[in-house]
Short mmCIF file of C-alpha atoms in Angstrom, two decimals:
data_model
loop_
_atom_site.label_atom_id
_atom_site.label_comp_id
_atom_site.label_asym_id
_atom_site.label_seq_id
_atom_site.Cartn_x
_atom_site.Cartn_y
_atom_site.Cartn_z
CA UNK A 1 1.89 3.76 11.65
CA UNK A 2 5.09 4.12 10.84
CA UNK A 3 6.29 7.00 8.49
CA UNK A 4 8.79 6.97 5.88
CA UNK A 5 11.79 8.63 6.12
CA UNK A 6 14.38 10.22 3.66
CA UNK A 7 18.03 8.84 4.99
CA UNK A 8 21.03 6.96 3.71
CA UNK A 9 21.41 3.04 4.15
CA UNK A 10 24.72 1.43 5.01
CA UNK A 11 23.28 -1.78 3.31
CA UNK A 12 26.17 -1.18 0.47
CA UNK A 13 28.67 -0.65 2.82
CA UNK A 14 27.63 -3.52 5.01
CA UNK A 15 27.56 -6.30 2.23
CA UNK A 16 29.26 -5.31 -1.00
CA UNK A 17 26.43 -6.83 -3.16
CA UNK A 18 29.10 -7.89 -6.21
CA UNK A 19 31.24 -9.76 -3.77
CA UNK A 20 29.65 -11.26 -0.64
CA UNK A 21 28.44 -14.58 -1.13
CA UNK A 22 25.88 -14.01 1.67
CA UNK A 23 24.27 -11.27 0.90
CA UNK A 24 23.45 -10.55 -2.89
CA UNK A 25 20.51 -9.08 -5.26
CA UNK A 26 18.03 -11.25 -6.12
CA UNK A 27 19.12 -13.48 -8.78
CA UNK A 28 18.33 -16.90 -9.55
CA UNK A 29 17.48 -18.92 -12.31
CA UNK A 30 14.15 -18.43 -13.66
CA UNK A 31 13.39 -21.88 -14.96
CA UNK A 32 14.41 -23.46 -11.19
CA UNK A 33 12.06 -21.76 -9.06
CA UNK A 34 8.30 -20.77 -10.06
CA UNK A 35 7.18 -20.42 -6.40
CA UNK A 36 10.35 -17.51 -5.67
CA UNK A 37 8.70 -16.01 -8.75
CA UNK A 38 5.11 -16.09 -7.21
CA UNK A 39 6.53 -14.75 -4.01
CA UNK A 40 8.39 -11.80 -5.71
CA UNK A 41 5.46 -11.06 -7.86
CA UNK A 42 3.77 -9.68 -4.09
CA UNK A 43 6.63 -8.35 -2.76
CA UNK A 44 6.51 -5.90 -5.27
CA UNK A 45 9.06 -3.34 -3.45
CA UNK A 46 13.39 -4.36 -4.47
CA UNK A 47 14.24 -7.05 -1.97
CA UNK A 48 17.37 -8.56 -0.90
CA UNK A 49 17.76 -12.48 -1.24
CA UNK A 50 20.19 -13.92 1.27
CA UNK A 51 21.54 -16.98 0.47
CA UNK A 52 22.62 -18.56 3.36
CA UNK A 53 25.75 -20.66 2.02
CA UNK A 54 26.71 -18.78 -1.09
CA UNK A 55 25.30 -21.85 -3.35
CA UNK A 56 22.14 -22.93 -4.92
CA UNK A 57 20.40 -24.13 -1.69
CA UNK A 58 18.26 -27.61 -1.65
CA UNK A 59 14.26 -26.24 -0.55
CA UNK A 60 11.96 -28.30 0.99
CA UNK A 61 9.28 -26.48 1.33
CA UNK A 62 6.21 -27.02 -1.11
CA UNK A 63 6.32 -23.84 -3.08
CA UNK A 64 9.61 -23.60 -3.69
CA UNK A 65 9.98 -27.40 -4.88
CA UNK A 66 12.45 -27.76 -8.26
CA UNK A 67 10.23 -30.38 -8.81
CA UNK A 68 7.32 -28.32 -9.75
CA UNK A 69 8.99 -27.23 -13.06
CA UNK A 70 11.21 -29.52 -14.99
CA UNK A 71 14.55 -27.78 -15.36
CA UNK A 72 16.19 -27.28 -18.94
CA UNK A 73 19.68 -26.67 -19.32
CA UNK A 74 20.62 -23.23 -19.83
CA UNK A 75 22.54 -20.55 -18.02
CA UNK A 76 19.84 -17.87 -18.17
CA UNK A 77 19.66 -15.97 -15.09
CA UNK A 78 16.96 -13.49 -14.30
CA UNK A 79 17.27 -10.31 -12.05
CA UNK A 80 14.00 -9.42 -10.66
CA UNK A 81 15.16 -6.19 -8.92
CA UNK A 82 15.84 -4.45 -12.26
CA UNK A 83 12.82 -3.45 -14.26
CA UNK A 84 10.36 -1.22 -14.58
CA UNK A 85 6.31 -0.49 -13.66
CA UNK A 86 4.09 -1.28 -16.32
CA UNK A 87 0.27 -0.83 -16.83
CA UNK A 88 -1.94 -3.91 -16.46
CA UNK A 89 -5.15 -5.22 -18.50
CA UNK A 90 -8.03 -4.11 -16.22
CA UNK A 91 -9.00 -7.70 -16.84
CA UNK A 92 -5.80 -8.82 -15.08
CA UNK A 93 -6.20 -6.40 -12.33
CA UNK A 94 -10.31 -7.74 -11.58
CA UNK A 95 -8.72 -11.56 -11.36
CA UNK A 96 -6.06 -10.75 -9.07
CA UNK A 97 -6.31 -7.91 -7.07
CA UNK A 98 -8.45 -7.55 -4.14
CA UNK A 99 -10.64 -4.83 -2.46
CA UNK A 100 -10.51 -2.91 0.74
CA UNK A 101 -13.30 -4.87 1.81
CA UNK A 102 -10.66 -7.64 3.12
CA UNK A 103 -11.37 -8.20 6.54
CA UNK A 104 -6.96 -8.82 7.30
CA UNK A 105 -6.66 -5.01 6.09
CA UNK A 106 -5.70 -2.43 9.06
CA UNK A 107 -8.09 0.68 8.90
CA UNK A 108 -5.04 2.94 8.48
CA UNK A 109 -3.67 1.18 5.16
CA UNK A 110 -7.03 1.29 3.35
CA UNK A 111 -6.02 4.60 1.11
CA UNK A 112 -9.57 4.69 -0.57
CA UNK A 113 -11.28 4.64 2.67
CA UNK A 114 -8.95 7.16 3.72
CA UNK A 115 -9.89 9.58 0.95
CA UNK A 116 -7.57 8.45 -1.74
CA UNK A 117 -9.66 9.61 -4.88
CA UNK A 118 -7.88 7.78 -7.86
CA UNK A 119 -7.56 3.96 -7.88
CA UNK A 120 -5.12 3.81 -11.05
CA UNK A 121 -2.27 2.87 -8.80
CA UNK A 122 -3.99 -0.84 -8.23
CA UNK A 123 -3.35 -1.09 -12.30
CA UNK A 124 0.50 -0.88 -11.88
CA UNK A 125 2.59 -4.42 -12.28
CA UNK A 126 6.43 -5.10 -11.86
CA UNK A 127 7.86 -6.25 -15.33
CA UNK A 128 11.81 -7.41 -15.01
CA UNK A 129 14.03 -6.88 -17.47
CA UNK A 130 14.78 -10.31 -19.72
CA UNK A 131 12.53 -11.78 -18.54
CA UNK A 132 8.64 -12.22 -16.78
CA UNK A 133 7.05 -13.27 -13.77
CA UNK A 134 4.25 -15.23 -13.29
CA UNK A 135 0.52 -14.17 -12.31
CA UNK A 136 -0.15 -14.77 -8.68
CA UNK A 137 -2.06 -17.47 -8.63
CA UNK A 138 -3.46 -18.05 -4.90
CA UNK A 139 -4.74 -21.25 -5.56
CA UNK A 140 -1.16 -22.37 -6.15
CA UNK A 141 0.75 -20.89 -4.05
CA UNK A 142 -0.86 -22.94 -1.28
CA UNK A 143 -1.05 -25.79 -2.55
CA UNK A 144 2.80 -25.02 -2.96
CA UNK A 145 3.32 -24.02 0.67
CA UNK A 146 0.81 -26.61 2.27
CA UNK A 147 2.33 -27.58 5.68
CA UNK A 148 4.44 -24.35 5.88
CA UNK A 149 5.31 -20.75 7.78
CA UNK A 150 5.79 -17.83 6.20
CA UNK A 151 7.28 -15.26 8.42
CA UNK A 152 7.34 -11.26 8.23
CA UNK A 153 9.43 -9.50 10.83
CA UNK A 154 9.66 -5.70 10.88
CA UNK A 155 8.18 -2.45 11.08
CA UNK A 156 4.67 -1.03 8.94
CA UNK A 157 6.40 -1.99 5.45
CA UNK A 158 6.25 -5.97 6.74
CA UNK A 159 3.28 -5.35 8.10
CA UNK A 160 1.59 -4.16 5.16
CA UNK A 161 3.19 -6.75 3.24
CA UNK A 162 1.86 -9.97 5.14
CA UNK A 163 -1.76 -8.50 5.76
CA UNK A 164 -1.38 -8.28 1.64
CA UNK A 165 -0.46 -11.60 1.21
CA UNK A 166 -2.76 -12.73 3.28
CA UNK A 167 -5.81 -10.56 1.17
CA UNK A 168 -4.34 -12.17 -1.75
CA UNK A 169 -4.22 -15.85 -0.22
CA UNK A 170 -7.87 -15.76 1.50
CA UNK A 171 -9.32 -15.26 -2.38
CA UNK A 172 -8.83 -18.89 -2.76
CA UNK A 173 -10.28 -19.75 -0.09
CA UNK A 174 -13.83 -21.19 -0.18
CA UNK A 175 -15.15 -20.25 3.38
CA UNK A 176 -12.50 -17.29 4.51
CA UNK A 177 -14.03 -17.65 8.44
CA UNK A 178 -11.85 -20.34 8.47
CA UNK A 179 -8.79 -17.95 8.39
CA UNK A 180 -7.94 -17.54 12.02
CA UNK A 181 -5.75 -16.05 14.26
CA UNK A 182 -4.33 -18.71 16.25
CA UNK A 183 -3.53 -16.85 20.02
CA UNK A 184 -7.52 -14.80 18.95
CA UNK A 185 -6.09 -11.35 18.27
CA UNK A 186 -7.29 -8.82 16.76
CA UNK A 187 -5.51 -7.53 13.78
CA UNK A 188 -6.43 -3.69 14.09
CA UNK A 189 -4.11 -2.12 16.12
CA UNK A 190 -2.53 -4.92 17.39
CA UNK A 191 1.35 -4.41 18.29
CA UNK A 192 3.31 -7.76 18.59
CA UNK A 193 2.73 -11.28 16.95
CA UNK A 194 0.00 -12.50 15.11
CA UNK A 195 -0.10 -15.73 13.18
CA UNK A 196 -2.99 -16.51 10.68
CA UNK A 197 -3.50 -20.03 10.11
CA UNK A 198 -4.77 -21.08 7.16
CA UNK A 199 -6.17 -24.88 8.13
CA UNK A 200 -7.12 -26.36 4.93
CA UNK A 201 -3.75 -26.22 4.01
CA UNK A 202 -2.04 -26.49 7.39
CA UNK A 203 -0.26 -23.10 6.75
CA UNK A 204 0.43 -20.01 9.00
CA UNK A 205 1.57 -16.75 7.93
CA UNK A 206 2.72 -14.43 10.86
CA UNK A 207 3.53 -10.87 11.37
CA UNK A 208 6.51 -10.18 14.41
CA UNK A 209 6.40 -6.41 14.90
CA UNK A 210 10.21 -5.46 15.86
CA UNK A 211 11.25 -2.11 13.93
CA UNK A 212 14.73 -2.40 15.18
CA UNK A 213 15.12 -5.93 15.00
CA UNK A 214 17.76 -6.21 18.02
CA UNK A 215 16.68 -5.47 21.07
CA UNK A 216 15.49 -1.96 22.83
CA UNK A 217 15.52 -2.17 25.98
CA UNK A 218 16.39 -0.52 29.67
CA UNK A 219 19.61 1.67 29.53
CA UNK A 220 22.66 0.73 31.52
CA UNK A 221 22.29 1.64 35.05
CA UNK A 222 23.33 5.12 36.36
CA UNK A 223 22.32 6.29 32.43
CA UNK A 224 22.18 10.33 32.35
CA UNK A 225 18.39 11.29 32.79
CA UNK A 226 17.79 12.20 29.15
CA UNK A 227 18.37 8.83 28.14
CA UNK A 228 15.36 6.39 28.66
CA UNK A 229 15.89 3.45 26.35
CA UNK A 230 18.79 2.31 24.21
CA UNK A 231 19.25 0.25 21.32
CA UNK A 232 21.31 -2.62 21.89
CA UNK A 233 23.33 -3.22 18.17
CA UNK A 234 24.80 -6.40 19.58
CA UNK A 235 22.13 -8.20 20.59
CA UNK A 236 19.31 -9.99 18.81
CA UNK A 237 15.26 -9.33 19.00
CA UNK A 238 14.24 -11.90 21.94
CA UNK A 239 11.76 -13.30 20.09
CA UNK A 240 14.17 -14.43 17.47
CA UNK A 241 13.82 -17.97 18.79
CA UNK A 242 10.41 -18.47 17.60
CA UNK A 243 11.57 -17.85 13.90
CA UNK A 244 13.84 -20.46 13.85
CA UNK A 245 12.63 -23.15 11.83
CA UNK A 246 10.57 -20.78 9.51
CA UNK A 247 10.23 -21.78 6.02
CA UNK A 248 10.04 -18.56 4.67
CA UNK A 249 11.66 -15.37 6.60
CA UNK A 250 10.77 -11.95 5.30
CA UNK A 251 13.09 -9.16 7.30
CA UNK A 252 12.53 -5.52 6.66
CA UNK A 253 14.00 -2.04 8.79
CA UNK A 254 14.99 1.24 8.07
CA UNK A 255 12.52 3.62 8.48
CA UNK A 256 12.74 3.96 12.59
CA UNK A 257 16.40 4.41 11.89
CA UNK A 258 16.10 8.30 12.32
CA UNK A 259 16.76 11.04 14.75
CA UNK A 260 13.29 11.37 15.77
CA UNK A 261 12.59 7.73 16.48
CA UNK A 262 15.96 7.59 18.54
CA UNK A 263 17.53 10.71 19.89
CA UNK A 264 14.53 12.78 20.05
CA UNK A 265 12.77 10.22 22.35
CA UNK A 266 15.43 9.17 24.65
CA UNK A 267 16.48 6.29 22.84
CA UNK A 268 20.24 5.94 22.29
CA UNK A 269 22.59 3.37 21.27
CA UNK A 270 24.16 0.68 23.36
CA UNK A 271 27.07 -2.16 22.97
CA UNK A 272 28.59 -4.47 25.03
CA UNK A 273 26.43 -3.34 27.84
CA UNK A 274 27.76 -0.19 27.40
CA UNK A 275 25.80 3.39 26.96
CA UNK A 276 27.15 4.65 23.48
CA UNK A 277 25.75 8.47 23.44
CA UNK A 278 28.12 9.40 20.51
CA UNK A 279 27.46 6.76 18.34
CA UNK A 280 25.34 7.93 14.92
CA UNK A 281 21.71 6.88 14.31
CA UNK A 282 23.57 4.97 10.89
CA UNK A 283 26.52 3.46 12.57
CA UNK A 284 24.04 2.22 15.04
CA UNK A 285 22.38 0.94 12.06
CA UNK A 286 25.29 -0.82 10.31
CA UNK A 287 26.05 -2.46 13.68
CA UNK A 288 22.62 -3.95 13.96
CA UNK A 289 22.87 -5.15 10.59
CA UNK A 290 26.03 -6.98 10.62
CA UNK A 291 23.84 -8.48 14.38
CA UNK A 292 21.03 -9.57 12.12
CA UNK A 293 23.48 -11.33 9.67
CA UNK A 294 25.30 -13.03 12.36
CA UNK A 295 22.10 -14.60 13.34
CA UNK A 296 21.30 -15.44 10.21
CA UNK A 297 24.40 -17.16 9.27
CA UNK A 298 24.04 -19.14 12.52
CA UNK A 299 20.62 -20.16 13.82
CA UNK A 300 19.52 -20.67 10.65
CA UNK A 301 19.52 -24.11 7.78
CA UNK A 302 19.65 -23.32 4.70
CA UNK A 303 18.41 -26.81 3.67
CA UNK A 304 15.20 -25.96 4.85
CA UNK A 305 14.93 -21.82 5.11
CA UNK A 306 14.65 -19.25 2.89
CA UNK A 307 15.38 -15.63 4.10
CA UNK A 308 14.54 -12.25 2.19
CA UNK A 309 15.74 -8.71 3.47
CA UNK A 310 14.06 -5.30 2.48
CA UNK A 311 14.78 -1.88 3.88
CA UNK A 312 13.56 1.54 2.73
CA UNK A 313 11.44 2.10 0.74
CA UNK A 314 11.06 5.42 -1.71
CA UNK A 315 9.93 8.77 0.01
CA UNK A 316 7.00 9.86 -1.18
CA UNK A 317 5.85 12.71 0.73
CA UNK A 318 6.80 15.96 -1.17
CA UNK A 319 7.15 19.79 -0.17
CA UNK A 320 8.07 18.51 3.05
CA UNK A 321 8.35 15.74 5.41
CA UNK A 322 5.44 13.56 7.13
CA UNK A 323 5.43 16.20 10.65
CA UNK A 324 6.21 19.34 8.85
CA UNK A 325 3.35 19.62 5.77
CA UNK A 326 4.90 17.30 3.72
CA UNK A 327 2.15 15.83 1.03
CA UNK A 328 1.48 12.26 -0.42
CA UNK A 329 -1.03 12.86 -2.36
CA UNK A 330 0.11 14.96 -5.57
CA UNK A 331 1.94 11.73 -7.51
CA UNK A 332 -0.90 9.05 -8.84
CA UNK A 333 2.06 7.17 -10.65
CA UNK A 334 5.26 5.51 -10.07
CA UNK A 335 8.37 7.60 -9.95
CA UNK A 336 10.67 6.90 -13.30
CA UNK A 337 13.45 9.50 -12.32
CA UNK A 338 15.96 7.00 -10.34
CA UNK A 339 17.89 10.07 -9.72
CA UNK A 340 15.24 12.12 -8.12
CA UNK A 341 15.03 12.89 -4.32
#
């Protein structure tokens, strides 16, 4: 499992979120698109939207359709990453969440299994300022993304996210044995690429486990001895081929971008087939980025594709990090101090 760790993203740096028409906050009208809504409403952590050609891009796919909600005229504009956590109706909770009894769930991410004693944190929703989003409704959402993919490429955080989703999806389905993987993986443990198929509805929804998202590889030839792998900034995960054509792309790193999953193991940086043994754990990590969004911008249509980035997420281990006594146990709700460490 991957562990969360306390460090400074270049994401700002990298794509001036007032400026860059490519990479932005989320915005977007909330009377256009009901299924984004739905979608946001389970990726509960802050997410990047990319929009691939700085405009309002046409969607094809079923859940995002414009033609699911008739569109009124008015220049309202709704920002789902600012907001705030607010405490649901137990009655909402019962009809929506589900229970560690899911058979998609990992042993390692079921906390009350795991001796987590309080279960108030499943009674937490996102509310956005100005404005509200929708119930999950599984029943909808696919019917809305009948003949679709949904793809989640990452480390643990995308992980966790798509065995969610697919928790939340399989409560709306009749007979969940149906719910297969389609290469007959197992999902426990499993490191690589797993697709769940979902047949009534001709959907998949896969998980691509790549924490760097460019490629780690071999070092250079004649590398010092200390080095064992390197991470190569300029060039794209491999498997980058099979997302193409995705309807849905979720992306998340960060957390492996540390000394200890780098330096401390060997791994150092690499560019233009060149060992780089002075170059910083975050430059390496701008210079992967800006590799990401080059792939992006290319391989990708925007007329059919939909692309969402995510990268840390808040530290919660306290007194000390994950290795060195560090607890996660002592906060039951969610942080309000934006300012806090």
């Amino acid at each position: 499992m991957d562990h969360h760790q306390e460090s400074n993203s270049p994401l700002k740096q990298l794509f001036p979120l007032s400026s860059s028409p490519f990479f932005s906050t989320f915005k977007i009208k909330k009377h256009i698109f009901v299924g984004i809504s739905l979608l946001i409403s389970f990726l509960i952590f802050s997410v990047t939207f990319v929009d691939l050609v700085g405009i309002k891009p046409h969607i094809c796919f079923g859940f995002f359709s414009s033609s699911s909600t008739k569109e009124r005229r008015d220049d309202h504009v709704c920002d789902f990453s600012h907001g705030k956590w607010v405490r649901s109706r137990q009655r909402d909770v019962d009809g929506t969440s589900y229970g560690e009894e899911c058979r998609f769930l990992d042993p390692g991410f079921r906390c009350l299994n795991n001796g987590r004693k309080d279960s108030g944190f499943r009674q937490w929703r996102w509310q956005p300022h100005g404005c509200d989003l929708p119930r999950f409704n599984a029943t909808d959402f696919l019917e809305r993304s009948r003949n679709g993919r949904i793809v989640f490429v990452g480390d643990s955080i995308g992980r966790n996210q798509w065995e969610s989703l697919l928790c939340m999806l399989s409560q709306a389905v009749s007979n969940q044995s149906e719910i297969y993987e389609v290469n007959g993986n197992p999902i426990s443990k499993h490191k690589g690429f797993l697709s769940m198929r979902f047949p009534e509805h001709n959907l998949t929804v896969e998980y691509h486990r790549t924490p760097f998202l460019v490629v780690v590889a071999r070092p250079p030839e004649n590398s010092p001895e200390d080095v064992k792998m390197t991470v190569r900034v300029d060039e794209f995960n491999w498997q980058a081929k099979k997302w193409v054509g995705s309807d849905v792309l979720v992306f998340n790193t960060g957390h492996w971008w540390n000394e200890d999953k780098t330096f401390n193991i060997g791994c150092y940086f690499q560019q233009g087939g060149k060992l780089n043994k002075t170059m910083g754990v975050m430059e390496g990590f701008k210079k992967s980025l800006k590799t990401w969004k080059s792939w992006v911008l290319e391989k990708l249509d925007p007329e059919s594709s939909y692309v969402f980035f995510r990268s840390f997420s808040p530290v919660h281990y306290r007194n000390g990090t994950w290795n060195l006594g560090g607890l996660c146990d002592a906060d039951t709700e969610p942080e309000t101090d934006m300012k806090k460490e």
